[in-house]
Amino acid sequence: MKKILVTGGAGYIGSHTTNALIENGFEVVIIDDLSTGFECLLHPKAKFYRGCVTDAETTASILTKENIDGVIHFAAKIVVPESISQPLNYYNNNTVGVIRTLEACKKAGVKKFVFSSTAAVYGNGSNALVNESTPTAPLNPYGFSKLMSEQLIKDVEVEFGLKSVILRYFNVAGASQSKKYGQITKNASHLIKIACEAAVGKRSEMFITGDDYNTPDGTGVRDYIHVEDLADAHVAALNYLMAGGDSQTLNCGYGHGASVKEVINTIKKVSGVDFKVSIGPRRVGDADSIVSDNTKIKKILNWNPKRDNLELICRSAYEWEKELNL
Ligand SMILES: NC(=O)c1ccc[n+]([C@@H]2O[C@H](COP(=O)([O-])OP(=O)(O)OC[C@H]3O[C@@H](n4cnc5c(N)ncnc54)[C@H](O)[C@@H]3O)[C@@H](O)[C@H]2O)c1
């Protein structure tokens, strides 16, 4: 049985992926500093270490002691506006965090690595689909912190033979069908989370951050992917690396987008609540439209998403939010 270290496994995507790994026969060890993660999202069958990934010694000792076969690195700060006001914090946590985790892998001889990257590396994706060869041009420190991390991960292949799958996630949303895992994130800036909070009455209203984008209805267009399909992509990426696969950078999205207005209308439909929505100013660093070309991941990982349905994504997020008392 292969044993995987999941950094950030107490977070939103890390908890779903841990669950998918365990369901697929992997053993999981988690390191998380619980800065934005939650103990209640820790899988009961995963071994948990509380620690920070900027501490290479701690990570290296876990890798060695637990005899780890591969790492999935989720641990990061993810709020774009915060990255603009606190760039040092973001580069330290996200980019230095990757350097230290790679140092730990080198020390412990771990050579399989899956990394959480983001469509934010593409910047303003224009209105065409973005593929992995689309020039990268992040619009904010968060995107840069991830792009720098990608480069580091690719470069160390020469230094110690690390094989990696870099997954560039598009907009992750929804909650597990079991209702055991979902997004808790405090002060989240994710559209579907905010709209669900408005639908269940945790917010009195919500704002559309700009309706003058270069898109059909003027609101931003994004490619929303169900978190359990994303978790499955991580399992596929690990299986691919364990079978001797070469390093890859892969988009992870459905290949079609929805506008902010379409998402809000879908949440209103699944919840039956006509919550108040106002138009606010644009957020700094937001792109018009970013939608993935997912041809490569489907081919290389044989990834076959099963939940490509905006209503299903929104319903699962709404059902989770309704039950969430945190
Ligand atoms: N949510 C999205 O839409 C999205 C999109 C693209 C990429 N990503 C990437 O996916 C990953 C997971 O995001 P998420 O949405 O689950 O966020 P999250 O905040 O729920 O999870 C991040 C987890 O990492 C932990 N963590 C943060 N810094 C740490 C550190 N220095 N040491 C140890 N643990 C630390 C947090 O406590 C948390 O449990 C991130 O790398 C993020 O950049 C997310």
mmCIF file of C-alpha atoms in Angstrom, residues 38 40-41 179-186 193 197 200 202 317-326:
data_model
loop_
_atom_site.group_PDB
_atom_site.id
_atom_site.type_symbol
_atom_site.label_atom_id
_atom_site.label_comp_id
_atom_site.label_asym_id
_atom_site.label_seq_id
_atom_site.Cartn_x
_atom_site.Cartn_y
_atom_site.Cartn_z
ATOM 1 C CA PHE A 38 -10.152 22.642 10.361
ATOM 2 C CA CYS A 40 -13.289 18.511 11.697
ATOM 3 C CA LEU A 41 -12.165 18.072 8.058
ATOM 4 C CA LYS A 179 -21.861 15.595 3.106
ATOM 5 C CA LYS A 180 -18.836 14.842 5.298
ATOM 6 C CA TYR A 181 -16.536 17.308 3.535
ATOM 7 C CA GLY A 182 -17.091 20.768 2.130
ATOM 8 C CA GLN A 183 -15.795 24.303 2.201
ATOM 9 C CA ILE A 184 -15.599 26.033 5.593
ATOM 10 C CA THR A 185 -13.062 28.765 4.674
ATOM 11 C CA LYS A 186 -13.626 31.890 6.790
ATOM 12 C CA LYS A 193 -19.497 29.918 -1.272
ATOM 13 C CA GLU A 197 -23.981 32.060 2.466
ATOM 14 C CA VAL A 200 -28.912 30.480 3.839
ATOM 15 C CA LYS A 202 -25.480 34.195 6.708
ATOM 16 C CA ALA A 317 -22.432 23.557 -1.989
ATOM 17 C CA TYR A 318 -25.829 24.848 -0.828
ATOM 18 C CA GLU A 319 -26.700 21.635 1.053
ATOM 19 C CA TRP A 320 -23.306 21.787 2.812
ATOM 20 C CA GLU A 321 -23.708 25.460 3.733
ATOM 21 C CA LYS A 322 -27.190 24.837 5.137
ATOM 22 C CA GLU A 323 -25.781 22.310 7.631
ATOM 23 C CA LEU A 324 -22.600 24.257 8.454
ATOM 24 C CA ASN A 325 -22.601 25.840 11.892
ATOM 25 C CA LEU A 326 -19.035 27.174 11.968
#
